[in-house]
Amino acid sequence: VEDATERRGIRRAAISLAVPANSQSLRRHNLALVLQSIAHRGRPTRAQVAGFSGLTKATVSSLVDTLVGAGLVISGDPDRGLVGRPGSPLGLDPAGPAGLGVEINVDYFSVCIVDFTGAVRFERVVAGDNRQRSAESVLRSAARAAERALDEAAGSGLEIAGLAVAVPGLVDLDGVLRRAPNLPGWEDVEVGERLRDLIRQPMRTASCDNEANHAALAELWFGGEPPLRDFVHVSGEIGVGAGIVVGGELWRGASGLGGELGHVMVEPDGPMCSCGARGCLEQVAGQEALLRAAGAPARAATALGAPDGSTRELLERALAGDVRTLATLERAGAALGAALAALVNLVGVPAVVLGGLYAELAPWLTEPVMAELRTRVLSFAWSPVALSVSPLGGTAAVRGAAGTVVRAILEDPAAWFPEMLATS
Ligand SMILES: [Zn+2]
């Protein structure tokens, strides 16, 4: 029987068919299998892990001992009140390897540390306009903020396994930020590597990905209940970001540059877009377009970077029933719904999650978005699309970034701790 935590992300360890299995590769596979069984079930005993995994109790016990020895798993006190000999409940070790996430956005940067159980242990947002600064200068400030977070983590005994950075732009599979439409001067920057160089404490790994991808991963790992395995997470910040998750995996496209829902055409004769095309979704449902159409004077800003800024402005106008703002949101919702319907028709994802600005504006967007999905998704009668609002708020992307570090260890613990492969 599949339970909710399993649906959120249990994955069998990857099996390479390129080489025959030997005792080391079997052990590597089974370590990941046992660790994930513990991660995605509520405090199972060794006997229950044996049941989930199909391994013998003796094998599970030996692998659990190895995982406990590596500081990844803790074995609790046996639950009282059970008949017979109770087993000790197993869980991920909160003192195990933690992940550092950094998000660099248009008008803020943020730092987050999640521990091995996925709990947020540190979070800080530093507001400030990064459009006026060089990439190097922003990265230096972010590195100082990260160092303070690392000092604090070290104070509570946390060891950081690696760093992941979220950025608002096109990031290829090598982690190179190719272009950030709203951050001039950030072109072909290896953001993860550069930030690692600037942080004084050593980091074992460094990676970088688009903020929309990281926000979708946060939704997958830390989002609403019941957890979703197939969905598109769409967030309006300054641009329109979308992250597509299929079968519990982020869909990146062959180049890593896919998922650009904001540049799907929704109005053939619509306004020119910064990308050079006409009538992109971003020109109807992006934040600047919303502000312009609603007649609001504020400059586009994120809710984290400017809490009293444009998001608040749009919300207040909508709450006050301003006719122009309501018509703007109606049109934006319809355009967003049409673009999402095209995506659902092609990819078949059964759920849409609204994040960022769209989560805040959900009371006005839900109806027009649903109307378009109902009309345009061919399979809607048999497989209706569920629309929900992300519970994660503005820090989803940085939390997802920090989470990728911990997830990498859950997926292949022996890659991080090769000493676990030595059998005694
Ligand atoms: Zn465009």
Short mmCIF file of C-alpha atoms and ligand atoms in Angstrom, two decimals:
data_model
loop_
_atom_site.label_atom_id
_atom_site.label_comp_id
_atom_site.label_asym_id
_atom_site.label_seq_id
_atom_site.Cartn_x
_atom_site.Cartn_y
_atom_site.Cartn_z
CA VAL A 1 0.00 0.00 0.00
CA GLU A 2 1.38 3.35 -1.02
CA ASP A 3 1.25 5.99 1.69
CA ALA A 4 1.36 9.76 1.31
CA THR A 5 5.03 10.16 2.17
CA GLU A 6 5.94 7.49 -0.33
CA ARG A 7 4.08 9.29 -3.09
CA ARG A 8 6.02 12.45 -2.23
CA GLY A 9 9.24 11.03 -3.49
CA ILE A 10 10.38 7.53 -2.74
CA ARG A 11 12.60 6.39 -5.52
CA ARG A 12 14.50 3.22 -5.93
CA ALA A 13 18.23 3.81 -6.21
CA ALA A 14 19.32 4.17 -9.82
CA ILE A 15 20.49 0.94 -11.38
CA SER A 16 23.18 1.15 -14.00
CA LEU A 17 22.85 -1.54 -16.64
CA ALA A 18 26.25 -0.67 -18.10
CA VAL A 19 28.15 -2.99 -15.78
CA PRO A 20 27.27 -6.26 -14.03
CA ALA A 21 26.18 -5.90 -10.42
CA ASN A 22 28.82 -6.80 -7.88
CA SER A 23 28.58 -6.91 -4.11
CA GLN A 24 29.50 -3.21 -3.86
CA SER A 25 26.87 -2.02 -6.33
CA LEU A 26 24.24 -4.20 -4.62
CA ARG A 27 25.15 -2.73 -1.27
CA ARG A 28 25.05 0.78 -2.70
CA HIS A 29 21.59 0.14 -4.13
CA ASN A 30 20.28 -1.39 -0.91
CA LEU A 31 21.67 1.40 1.28
CA ALA A 32 19.69 3.90 -0.79
CA LEU A 33 16.62 1.65 -0.67
CA VAL A 34 16.71 1.37 3.12
CA LEU A 35 17.48 5.06 3.64
CA GLN A 36 14.56 6.09 1.43
CA SER A 37 12.22 3.63 3.11
CA ILE A 38 13.10 5.34 6.40
CA ALA A 39 12.83 8.84 4.90
CA HIS A 40 9.41 8.41 3.35
CA ARG A 41 7.59 6.32 5.96
CA GLY A 42 6.63 7.49 9.41
CA ARG A 43 9.25 6.13 11.85
CA PRO A 44 9.35 2.50 10.63
CA THR A 45 11.03 -0.29 12.57
CA ARG A 46 13.69 -2.52 11.03
CA ALA A 47 11.06 -5.22 10.52
CA GLN A 48 8.79 -2.77 8.70
CA VAL A 49 11.67 -1.60 6.48
CA ALA A 50 12.27 -5.26 5.61
CA GLY A 51 8.60 -5.52 4.68
CA PHE A 52 8.67 -2.38 2.48
CA SER A 53 11.94 -3.19 0.77
CA GLY A 54 11.76 -6.96 0.32
CA LEU A 55 15.18 -7.36 1.97
CA THR A 56 15.73 -9.82 4.81
CA LYS A 57 15.59 -8.52 8.37
CA ALA A 58 19.25 -9.43 8.88
CA THR A 59 20.31 -7.43 5.80
CA VAL A 60 18.18 -4.47 6.85
CA SER A 61 19.67 -4.52 10.34
CA SER A 62 23.21 -4.50 9.00
CA LEU A 63 22.46 -1.68 6.54
CA VAL A 64 20.68 0.36 9.24
CA ASP A 65 23.71 -0.02 11.50
CA THR A 66 25.89 1.34 8.69
CA LEU A 67 23.52 4.29 8.14
CA VAL A 68 23.44 5.01 11.88
CA GLY A 69 27.24 4.86 11.95
CA ALA A 70 27.45 7.38 9.10
CA GLY A 71 25.23 9.81 11.03
CA LEU A 72 22.30 9.60 8.61
CA VAL A 73 19.78 7.62 10.67
CA ILE A 74 18.80 7.56 14.32
CA SER A 75 17.22 4.69 16.15
CA GLY A 76 14.71 5.83 18.77
CA ASP A 77 13.48 4.24 21.96
CA PRO A 78 11.16 1.29 21.39
CA ASP A 79 7.52 2.36 21.33
CA ARG A 80 5.84 1.34 24.57
CA GLY A 81 2.46 -0.30 24.88
CA LEU A 82 3.06 -2.82 22.12
CA VAL A 83 2.55 -6.52 22.60
CA GLY A 84 5.64 -8.64 22.16
CA ARG A 85 9.14 -7.30 21.60
CA PRO A 86 8.78 -3.77 20.25
CA GLY A 87 11.10 -2.54 17.52
CA SER A 88 12.94 0.77 17.69
CA PRO A 89 11.49 3.40 15.37
CA LEU A 90 13.97 4.69 12.78
CA GLY A 91 14.20 8.23 11.47
CA LEU A 92 16.54 10.54 9.57
CA ASP A 93 19.15 12.10 11.84
CA PRO A 94 18.42 15.85 12.30
CA ALA A 95 22.14 16.26 13.03
CA GLY A 96 23.01 14.63 9.68
CA PRO A 97 24.37 16.51 6.65
CA ALA A 98 22.46 19.74 5.93
CA GLY A 99 21.97 21.78 2.75
CA LEU A 100 22.67 25.45 2.09
CA GLY A 101 20.38 27.22 -0.35
CA VAL A 102 20.92 30.72 -1.71
CA GLU A 103 18.46 32.57 -3.92
CA ILE A 104 19.51 35.60 -5.90
CA ASN A 105 16.57 37.56 -7.22
CA VAL A 106 15.90 40.93 -8.75
CA ASP A 107 15.33 42.87 -5.54
CA TYR A 108 16.56 40.56 -2.78
CA PHE A 109 18.74 37.62 -2.02
CA SER A 110 18.02 34.97 0.58
CA VAL A 111 19.81 32.21 2.44
CA CYS A 112 18.29 29.03 3.87
CA ILE A 113 19.64 25.95 5.64
CA VAL A 114 17.59 22.77 5.82
CA ASP A 115 18.72 19.85 7.95
CA PHE A 116 18.77 16.21 6.88
CA THR A 117 15.09 15.77 7.78
CA GLY A 118 14.15 18.72 5.53
CA ALA A 119 13.36 21.07 8.43
CA VAL A 120 14.31 24.73 7.95
CA ARG A 121 17.03 25.59 10.48
CA PHE A 122 17.99 29.04 9.21
CA GLU A 123 16.36 31.52 6.86
CA ARG A 124 17.18 35.13 6.04
CA VAL A 125 16.02 37.51 3.33
CA VAL A 126 18.13 40.56 2.44
CA ALA A 127 16.13 43.12 0.45
CA GLY A 128 17.92 45.45 -1.98
CA ASP A 129 17.81 46.25 -5.68
CA ASN A 130 20.26 43.95 -7.47
CA ARG A 131 19.49 45.44 -10.89
CA GLN A 132 21.81 48.37 -10.19
CA ARG A 133 24.74 46.23 -9.03
CA SER A 134 27.26 44.06 -10.82
CA ALA A 135 26.91 40.28 -10.57
CA GLU A 136 30.21 40.10 -8.70
CA SER A 137 29.11 42.63 -6.11
CA VAL A 138 25.79 40.83 -5.48
CA LEU A 139 27.60 37.48 -5.23
CA ARG A 140 30.04 38.91 -2.66
CA SER A 141 27.16 40.15 -0.49
CA ALA A 142 25.38 36.81 -0.80
CA ALA A 143 28.60 35.01 0.17
CA ARG A 144 28.90 37.10 3.36
CA ALA A 145 25.27 36.32 4.27
CA ALA A 146 25.89 32.63 3.58
CA GLU A 147 28.97 32.68 5.84
CA ARG A 148 26.91 34.09 8.70
CA ALA A 149 24.35 31.33 8.18
CA LEU A 150 27.12 28.73 8.14
CA ASP A 151 28.60 30.09 11.38
CA GLU A 152 25.20 29.85 13.03
CA ALA A 153 24.71 26.31 11.70
CA ALA A 154 28.13 25.28 12.98
CA GLY A 155 27.15 26.70 16.37
CA SER A 156 24.26 24.25 16.51
CA GLY A 157 26.46 21.37 15.38
CA LEU A 158 25.22 21.18 11.77
CA GLU A 159 27.60 20.15 9.04
CA ILE A 160 26.75 21.52 5.59
CA ALA A 161 27.10 19.05 2.73
CA GLY A 162 26.78 21.45 -0.19
CA LEU A 163 25.40 24.59 -1.77
CA ALA A 164 22.65 25.14 -4.35
CA VAL A 165 21.74 28.50 -5.85
CA ALA A 166 18.40 29.60 -7.33
CA VAL A 167 18.41 32.40 -9.92
CA PRO A 168 15.73 34.11 -12.02
CA GLY A 169 16.98 33.19 -15.48
CA LEU A 170 17.90 30.53 -18.03
CA VAL A 171 20.26 27.98 -16.49
CA ASP A 172 21.65 25.14 -18.60
CA LEU A 173 22.33 21.59 -17.42
CA ASP A 174 25.91 22.56 -16.49
CA GLY A 175 24.57 25.11 -14.02
CA VAL A 176 25.60 28.12 -16.12
CA LEU A 177 23.23 31.08 -15.95
CA ARG A 178 22.93 31.99 -19.62
CA ARG A 179 20.69 35.02 -19.30
CA ALA A 180 18.54 36.70 -16.65
CA PRO A 181 16.06 39.02 -18.37
CA ASN A 182 15.61 41.18 -15.26
CA LEU A 183 19.22 41.16 -14.04
CA PRO A 184 21.29 42.98 -16.62
CA GLY A 185 24.91 41.87 -16.79
CA TRP A 186 24.31 38.33 -15.56
CA GLU A 187 25.35 36.45 -18.70
CA ASP A 188 27.14 33.11 -18.82
CA VAL A 189 27.87 33.12 -15.08
CA GLU A 190 28.71 29.87 -13.28
CA VAL A 191 26.79 31.13 -10.27
CA GLY A 192 27.16 28.04 -8.06
CA GLU A 193 30.91 27.69 -8.59
CA ARG A 194 31.54 31.41 -8.26
CA LEU A 195 29.61 31.62 -4.99
CA ARG A 196 31.44 28.56 -3.67
CA ASP A 197 34.76 30.31 -4.41
CA LEU A 198 33.62 33.40 -2.50
CA ILE A 199 32.42 31.55 0.62
CA ARG A 200 35.27 31.02 3.07
CA GLN A 201 33.99 27.72 4.46
CA PRO A 202 34.63 24.78 2.10
CA MET A 203 31.59 23.37 0.26
CA ARG A 204 31.70 19.85 -1.13
CA THR A 205 29.26 20.56 -3.96
CA ALA A 206 27.84 23.64 -5.65
CA SER A 207 25.01 23.78 -8.17
CA CYS A 208 22.70 26.33 -9.73
CA ASP A 209 19.24 26.15 -11.27
CA ASN A 210 16.32 28.32 -12.20
CA GLU A 211 14.21 29.62 -9.29
CA ALA A 212 11.01 28.22 -10.85
CA ASN A 213 12.54 24.72 -10.91
CA HIS A 214 13.62 25.01 -7.29
CA ALA A 215 10.17 26.28 -6.25
CA ALA A 216 8.55 23.29 -7.99
CA LEU A 217 10.93 20.92 -6.17
CA ALA A 218 10.03 22.59 -2.87
CA GLU A 219 6.37 21.95 -3.69
CA LEU A 220 7.20 18.30 -4.43
CA TRP A 221 9.13 17.77 -1.18
CA PHE A 222 7.62 20.22 1.30
CA GLY A 223 4.30 21.26 -0.29
CA GLY A 224 0.63 20.64 0.38
CA GLU A 225 -1.13 17.44 1.45
CA PRO A 226 -1.70 15.07 -0.15
CA PRO A 227 1.64 15.39 -1.94
CA LEU A 228 1.58 15.67 -5.72
CA ARG A 229 3.79 13.62 -8.04
CA ASP A 230 2.68 15.12 -11.38
CA PHE A 231 2.03 18.84 -11.59
CA VAL A 232 3.07 22.19 -12.94
CA HIS A 233 3.97 24.87 -10.39
CA VAL A 234 3.48 28.32 -11.86
CA SER A 235 4.61 31.40 -10.01
CA GLY A 236 4.29 35.01 -10.97
CA GLU A 237 7.10 37.08 -9.55
CA ILE A 238 8.54 39.64 -11.92
CA GLY A 239 8.40 37.22 -14.81
CA VAL A 240 6.28 34.08 -15.10
CA GLY A 241 8.07 30.96 -13.87
CA ALA A 242 6.96 27.39 -14.34
CA GLY A 243 8.40 24.13 -13.06
CA ILE A 244 7.04 20.86 -14.45
CA VAL A 245 7.19 17.71 -12.31
CA VAL A 246 6.39 14.36 -13.93
CA GLY A 247 6.47 11.11 -11.97
CA GLY A 248 8.08 12.83 -8.99
CA GLU A 249 10.95 14.15 -11.12
CA LEU A 250 11.60 17.67 -12.33
CA TRP A 251 11.27 17.81 -16.10
CA ARG A 252 14.15 19.89 -17.44
CA GLY A 253 14.10 19.36 -21.19
CA ALA A 254 17.14 18.22 -23.17
CA SER A 255 19.05 21.46 -22.59
CA GLY A 256 17.71 22.24 -19.15
CA LEU A 257 16.21 25.41 -20.58
CA GLY A 258 12.60 24.21 -21.01
CA GLY A 259 9.50 25.10 -19.03
CA GLU A 260 9.32 28.74 -20.18
CA LEU A 261 5.57 29.08 -19.87
CA GLY A 262 5.91 32.88 -19.73
CA HIS A 263 6.88 32.93 -23.40
CA VAL A 264 4.02 30.82 -24.67
CA MET A 265 2.00 32.93 -27.10
CA VAL A 266 -1.46 33.83 -25.81
CA GLU A 267 -2.35 36.81 -28.01
CA PRO A 268 -1.00 36.75 -31.61
CA ASP A 269 -1.35 40.53 -31.91
CA GLY A 270 -0.42 41.23 -28.30
CA PRO A 271 2.36 43.52 -27.10
CA MET A 272 6.04 42.98 -27.92
CA CYS A 273 7.90 40.94 -25.30
CA SER A 274 11.47 41.44 -24.04
CA CYS A 275 12.30 38.11 -25.72
CA GLY A 276 11.66 39.63 -29.16
CA ALA A 277 8.36 37.86 -29.85
CA ARG A 278 4.83 39.19 -29.67
CA GLY A 279 1.92 38.27 -27.38
CA CYS A 280 3.79 36.17 -24.79
CA LEU A 281 1.92 35.21 -21.59
CA GLU A 282 4.33 37.40 -19.61
CA GLN A 283 3.02 40.45 -21.46
CA VAL A 284 -0.51 39.74 -20.19
CA ALA A 285 -0.01 38.00 -16.85
CA GLY A 286 3.49 39.07 -15.80
CA GLN A 287 3.69 41.49 -12.91
CA GLU A 288 4.67 44.56 -14.95
CA ALA A 289 1.82 43.91 -17.36
CA LEU A 290 -0.63 43.55 -14.46
CA LEU A 291 0.49 46.81 -12.87
CA ARG A 292 0.31 48.68 -16.17
CA ALA A 293 -3.13 47.35 -17.07
CA ALA A 294 -4.48 48.04 -13.58
CA GLY A 295 -3.19 51.61 -13.77
CA ALA A 296 -1.01 51.11 -10.68
CA PRO A 297 2.05 53.35 -10.47
CA ALA A 298 4.29 50.90 -8.56
CA ARG A 299 7.36 49.38 -10.17
CA ALA A 300 7.47 45.59 -10.53
CA ALA A 301 8.94 44.09 -7.37
CA THR A 302 8.85 40.80 -5.51
CA ALA A 303 6.83 40.36 -2.32
CA LEU A 304 10.06 39.50 -0.44
CA GLY A 305 12.13 42.35 -1.87
CA ALA A 306 9.47 45.01 -1.37
CA PRO A 307 6.75 43.89 1.07
CA ASP A 308 4.96 47.23 0.70
CA GLY A 309 5.43 47.31 -3.05
CA SER A 310 3.58 46.18 -6.12
CA THR A 311 2.15 42.93 -4.77
CA ARG A 312 0.50 44.80 -1.89
CA GLU A 313 -0.68 47.48 -4.34
CA LEU A 314 -2.40 44.93 -6.60
CA LEU A 315 -3.92 43.09 -3.64
CA GLU A 316 -5.31 46.27 -2.09
CA ARG A 317 -6.86 47.38 -5.38
CA ALA A 318 -8.44 43.99 -5.91
CA LEU A 319 -9.75 43.83 -2.33
CA ALA A 320 -11.21 47.32 -2.74
CA GLY A 321 -13.07 46.08 -5.82
CA ASP A 322 -11.29 48.43 -8.22
CA VAL A 323 -13.00 47.70 -11.54
CA ARG A 324 -9.91 48.15 -13.70
CA THR A 325 -7.82 45.85 -11.49
CA LEU A 326 -10.53 43.17 -11.44
CA ALA A 327 -10.81 43.26 -15.24
CA THR A 328 -7.01 43.01 -15.49
CA LEU A 329 -6.92 39.96 -13.25
CA GLU A 330 -9.78 38.37 -15.19
CA ARG A 331 -7.89 38.78 -18.46
CA ALA A 332 -4.62 37.62 -16.92
CA GLY A 333 -6.32 34.56 -15.41
CA ALA A 334 -7.83 33.65 -18.79
CA ALA A 335 -4.44 33.99 -20.51
CA LEU A 336 -2.73 31.97 -17.79
CA GLY A 337 -5.45 29.32 -18.03
CA ALA A 338 -5.09 29.10 -21.82
CA ALA A 339 -1.30 28.67 -21.59
CA LEU A 340 -1.68 26.08 -18.81
CA ALA A 341 -4.33 24.23 -20.85
CA ALA A 342 -1.87 23.95 -23.75
CA LEU A 343 0.72 22.54 -21.35
CA VAL A 344 -1.76 20.05 -19.84
CA ASN A 345 -2.90 18.93 -23.30
CA LEU A 346 0.72 18.22 -24.28
CA VAL A 347 2.24 16.84 -21.10
CA GLY A 348 -0.82 15.43 -19.32
CA VAL A 349 -0.01 16.78 -15.85
CA PRO A 350 -3.21 16.48 -13.77
CA ALA A 351 -2.54 19.33 -11.32
CA VAL A 352 -1.66 23.02 -11.37
CA VAL A 353 -0.20 24.75 -8.31
CA LEU A 354 -0.25 28.54 -8.08
CA GLY A 355 2.79 30.00 -6.30
CA GLY A 356 4.40 33.38 -5.67
CA LEU A 357 2.30 36.37 -6.72
CA TYR A 358 -0.30 34.03 -8.24
CA ALA A 359 -0.84 32.40 -4.84
CA GLU A 360 -1.61 35.85 -3.39
CA LEU A 361 -3.94 36.69 -6.28
CA ALA A 362 -5.57 33.23 -6.32
CA PRO A 363 -8.99 34.48 -5.10
CA TRP A 364 -9.30 36.40 -8.38
CA LEU A 365 -7.35 34.09 -10.72
CA THR A 366 -8.83 30.71 -9.82
CA GLU A 367 -12.14 31.14 -11.61
CA PRO A 368 -10.85 32.39 -14.99
CA VAL A 369 -7.97 29.88 -14.94
CA MET A 370 -10.37 27.00 -14.21
CA ALA A 371 -12.80 28.18 -16.89
CA GLU A 372 -10.06 27.95 -19.54
CA LEU A 373 -8.82 24.58 -18.28
CA ARG A 374 -12.36 23.20 -18.34
CA THR A 375 -12.93 24.44 -21.89
CA ARG A 376 -9.55 23.71 -23.42
CA VAL A 377 -8.21 20.54 -21.79
CA LEU A 378 -9.47 17.76 -24.02
CA SER A 379 -9.36 15.07 -21.33
CA PHE A 380 -10.99 17.22 -18.64
CA ALA A 381 -14.22 15.15 -18.48
CA TRP A 382 -12.28 11.98 -17.56
CA SER A 383 -9.29 13.50 -15.82
CA PRO A 384 -10.13 16.92 -14.37
CA VAL A 385 -7.21 19.23 -13.63
CA ALA A 386 -6.88 20.07 -9.94
CA LEU A 387 -5.94 23.67 -9.16
CA SER A 388 -4.37 24.43 -5.79
CA VAL A 389 -2.47 27.20 -4.05
CA SER A 390 1.05 26.58 -2.76
CA PRO A 391 1.36 26.83 1.04
CA LEU A 392 5.08 27.70 0.82
CA GLY A 393 5.05 31.47 0.23
CA GLY A 394 7.92 33.54 -1.14
CA THR A 395 10.77 31.40 0.18
CA ALA A 396 9.84 28.25 -1.78
CA ALA A 397 12.75 28.56 -4.23
CA VAL A 398 15.50 28.95 -1.65
CA ARG A 399 14.04 26.12 0.41
CA GLY A 400 13.91 23.90 -2.68
CA ALA A 401 17.54 24.79 -3.43
CA ALA A 402 18.69 23.78 0.06
CA GLY A 403 16.56 20.64 -0.25
CA THR A 404 18.35 19.49 -3.42
CA VAL A 405 21.56 19.02 -1.41
CA VAL A 406 19.89 16.74 1.14
CA ARG A 407 17.93 14.88 -1.54
CA ALA A 408 21.11 14.01 -3.42
CA ILE A 409 22.38 12.22 -0.30
CA LEU A 410 19.07 10.39 0.20
CA GLU A 411 19.21 9.16 -3.39
CA ASP A 412 22.73 7.74 -3.20
CA PRO A 413 24.22 7.88 0.30
CA ALA A 414 27.26 5.79 -0.63
CA ALA A 415 28.31 8.39 -3.20
CA TRP A 416 28.72 10.77 -0.28
CA PHE A 417 30.11 8.32 2.23
CA PRO A 418 32.11 5.74 0.21
CA GLU A 419 33.34 4.18 3.46
CA MET A 420 29.85 2.70 3.81
CA LEU A 421 30.65 0.33 0.94
CA ALA A 422 33.41 -1.41 2.87
CA THR A 423 31.83 -4.63 4.15
CA SER A 424 33.30 -6.08 7.27
ZN ZN B 1 8.45 36.48 -24.63
#
